[in-house]
PDB file of C-alpha atoms in Angstrom:
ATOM      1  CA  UNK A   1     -15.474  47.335 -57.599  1.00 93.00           C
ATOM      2  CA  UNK A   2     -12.671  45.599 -58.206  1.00 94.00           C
ATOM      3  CA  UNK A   3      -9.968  45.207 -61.351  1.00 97.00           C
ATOM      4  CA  UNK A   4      -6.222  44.201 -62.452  1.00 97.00           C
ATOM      5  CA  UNK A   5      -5.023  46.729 -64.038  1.00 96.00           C
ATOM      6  CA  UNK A   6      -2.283  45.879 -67.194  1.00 96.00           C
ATOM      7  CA  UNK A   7      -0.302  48.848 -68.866  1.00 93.00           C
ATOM      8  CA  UNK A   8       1.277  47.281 -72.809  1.00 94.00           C
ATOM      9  CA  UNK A   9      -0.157  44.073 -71.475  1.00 95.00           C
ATOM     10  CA  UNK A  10       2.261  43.927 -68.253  1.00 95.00           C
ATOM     11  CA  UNK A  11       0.018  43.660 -65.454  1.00 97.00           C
ATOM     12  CA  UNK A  12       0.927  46.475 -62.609  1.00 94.00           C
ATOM     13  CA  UNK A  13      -2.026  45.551 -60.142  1.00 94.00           C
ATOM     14  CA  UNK A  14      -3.653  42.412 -59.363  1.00 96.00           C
ATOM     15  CA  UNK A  15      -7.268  42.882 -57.880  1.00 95.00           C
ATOM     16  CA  UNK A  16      -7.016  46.676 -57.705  1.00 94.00           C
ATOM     17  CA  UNK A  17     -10.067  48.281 -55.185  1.00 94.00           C
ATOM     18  CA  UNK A  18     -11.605  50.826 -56.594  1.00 92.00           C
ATOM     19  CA  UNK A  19     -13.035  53.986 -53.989  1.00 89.00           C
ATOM     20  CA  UNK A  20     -14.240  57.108 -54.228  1.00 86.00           C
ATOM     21  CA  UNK A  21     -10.847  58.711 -53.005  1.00 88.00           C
ATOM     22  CA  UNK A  22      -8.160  59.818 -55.214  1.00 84.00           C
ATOM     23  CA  UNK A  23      -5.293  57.055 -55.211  1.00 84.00           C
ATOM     24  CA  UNK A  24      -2.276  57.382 -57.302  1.00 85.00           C
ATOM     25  CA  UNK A  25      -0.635  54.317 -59.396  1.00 85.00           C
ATOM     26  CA  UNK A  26       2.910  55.199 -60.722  1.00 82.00           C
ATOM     27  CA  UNK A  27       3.421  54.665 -64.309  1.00 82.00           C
ATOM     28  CA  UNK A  28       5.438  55.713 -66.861  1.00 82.00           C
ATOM     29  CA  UNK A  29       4.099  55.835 -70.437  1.00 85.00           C
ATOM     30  CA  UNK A  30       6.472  54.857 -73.493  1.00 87.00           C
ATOM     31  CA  UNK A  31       7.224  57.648 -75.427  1.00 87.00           C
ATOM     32  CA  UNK A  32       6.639  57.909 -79.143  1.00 86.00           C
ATOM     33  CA  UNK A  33       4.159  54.459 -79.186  1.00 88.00           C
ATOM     34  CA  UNK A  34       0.356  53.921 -78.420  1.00 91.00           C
ATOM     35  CA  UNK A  35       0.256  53.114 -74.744  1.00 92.00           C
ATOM     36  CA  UNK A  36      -2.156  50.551 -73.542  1.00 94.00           C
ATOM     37  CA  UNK A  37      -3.981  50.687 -70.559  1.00 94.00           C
ATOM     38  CA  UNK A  38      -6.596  48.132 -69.698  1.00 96.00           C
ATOM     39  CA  UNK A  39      -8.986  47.212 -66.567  1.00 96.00           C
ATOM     40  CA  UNK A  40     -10.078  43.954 -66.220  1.00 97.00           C
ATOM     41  CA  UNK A  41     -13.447  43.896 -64.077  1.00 97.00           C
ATOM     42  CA  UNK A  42     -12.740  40.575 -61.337  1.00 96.00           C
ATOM     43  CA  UNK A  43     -15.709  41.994 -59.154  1.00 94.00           C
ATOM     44  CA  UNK A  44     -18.762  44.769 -60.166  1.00 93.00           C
ATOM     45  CA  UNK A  45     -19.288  44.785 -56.349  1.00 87.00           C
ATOM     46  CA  UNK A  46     -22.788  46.131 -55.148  1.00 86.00           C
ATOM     47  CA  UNK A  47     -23.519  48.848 -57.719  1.00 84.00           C
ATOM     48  CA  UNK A  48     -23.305  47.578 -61.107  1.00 89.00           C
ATOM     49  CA  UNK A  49     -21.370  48.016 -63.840  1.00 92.00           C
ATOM     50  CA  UNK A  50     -17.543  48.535 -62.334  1.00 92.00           C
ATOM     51  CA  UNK A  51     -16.726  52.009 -63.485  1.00 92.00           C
ATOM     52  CA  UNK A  52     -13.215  52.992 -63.575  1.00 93.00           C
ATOM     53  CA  UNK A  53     -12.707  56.992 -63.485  1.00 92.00           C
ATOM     54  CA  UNK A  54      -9.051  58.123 -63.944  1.00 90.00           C
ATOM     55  CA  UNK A  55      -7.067  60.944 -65.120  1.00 88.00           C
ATOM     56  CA  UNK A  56      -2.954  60.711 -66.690  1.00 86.00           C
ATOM     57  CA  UNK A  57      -1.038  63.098 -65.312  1.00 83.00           C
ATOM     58  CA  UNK A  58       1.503  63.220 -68.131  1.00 79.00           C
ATOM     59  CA  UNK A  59      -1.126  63.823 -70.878  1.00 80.00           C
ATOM     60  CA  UNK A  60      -3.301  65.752 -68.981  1.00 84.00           C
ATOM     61  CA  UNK A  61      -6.548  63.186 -70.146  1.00 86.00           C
ATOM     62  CA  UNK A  62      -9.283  62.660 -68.293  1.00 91.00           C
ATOM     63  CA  UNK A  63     -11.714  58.797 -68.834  1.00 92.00           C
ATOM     64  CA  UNK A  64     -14.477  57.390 -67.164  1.00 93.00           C
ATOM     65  CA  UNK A  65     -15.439  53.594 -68.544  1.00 94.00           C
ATOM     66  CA  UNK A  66     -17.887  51.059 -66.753  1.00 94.00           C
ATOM     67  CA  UNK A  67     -18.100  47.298 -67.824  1.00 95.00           C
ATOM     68  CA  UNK A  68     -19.554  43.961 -66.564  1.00 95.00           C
ATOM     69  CA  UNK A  69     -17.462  41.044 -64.803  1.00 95.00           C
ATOM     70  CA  UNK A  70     -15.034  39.860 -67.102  1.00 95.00           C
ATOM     71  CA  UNK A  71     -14.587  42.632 -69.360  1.00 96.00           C
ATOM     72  CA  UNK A  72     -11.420  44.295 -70.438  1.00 97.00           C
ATOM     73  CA  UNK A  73     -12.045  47.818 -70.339  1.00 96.00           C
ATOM     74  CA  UNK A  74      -9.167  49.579 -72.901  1.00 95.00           C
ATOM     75  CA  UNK A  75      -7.884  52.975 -72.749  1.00 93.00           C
ATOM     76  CA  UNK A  76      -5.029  54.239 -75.814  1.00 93.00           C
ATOM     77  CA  UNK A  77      -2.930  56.981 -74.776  1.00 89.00           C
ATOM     78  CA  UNK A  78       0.401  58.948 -76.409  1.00 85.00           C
ATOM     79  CA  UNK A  79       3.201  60.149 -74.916  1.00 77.00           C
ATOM     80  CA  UNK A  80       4.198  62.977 -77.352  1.00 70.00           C
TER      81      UNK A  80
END
């Protein structure tokens, strides 16, 4: 599986693998605003649908979200 990933529509990763093992991806979330995070599925590879599993370390939150090539998967997070 494969994605870009794009935090407040800035895109931080182009073509992003996605593995079992636990990878880190630096970002820092704007406080006091609705943060955007969104996957973009470029490849489902051999077990279909892409599924993106992630957890913010500054909020704490946990989401798992699957989607088809093509899709924009969206995630809304605040920084309090």
């Amino acid at each position: 599986d494969r994605v870009d990933i794009y935090i407040n529509g800035r895109l931080i990763e182009s073509d992003y693998t996605l593995t079992k093992e636990k990878r880190e991806i630096e970002v820092r979330l704007m406080e006091g605003m609705e943060n955007r995070i969104e996957f973009e599925v470029t490849d489902e590879g051999k077990s279909k649908p892409c599924t993106v599993a992630a957890r913010v370390k500054e909020t704490g939150e946990r989401f798992s979200l699957g989607g088809k090539m093509g899709e924009v998967l969206k995630v809304y997070l605040k920084k309090k």
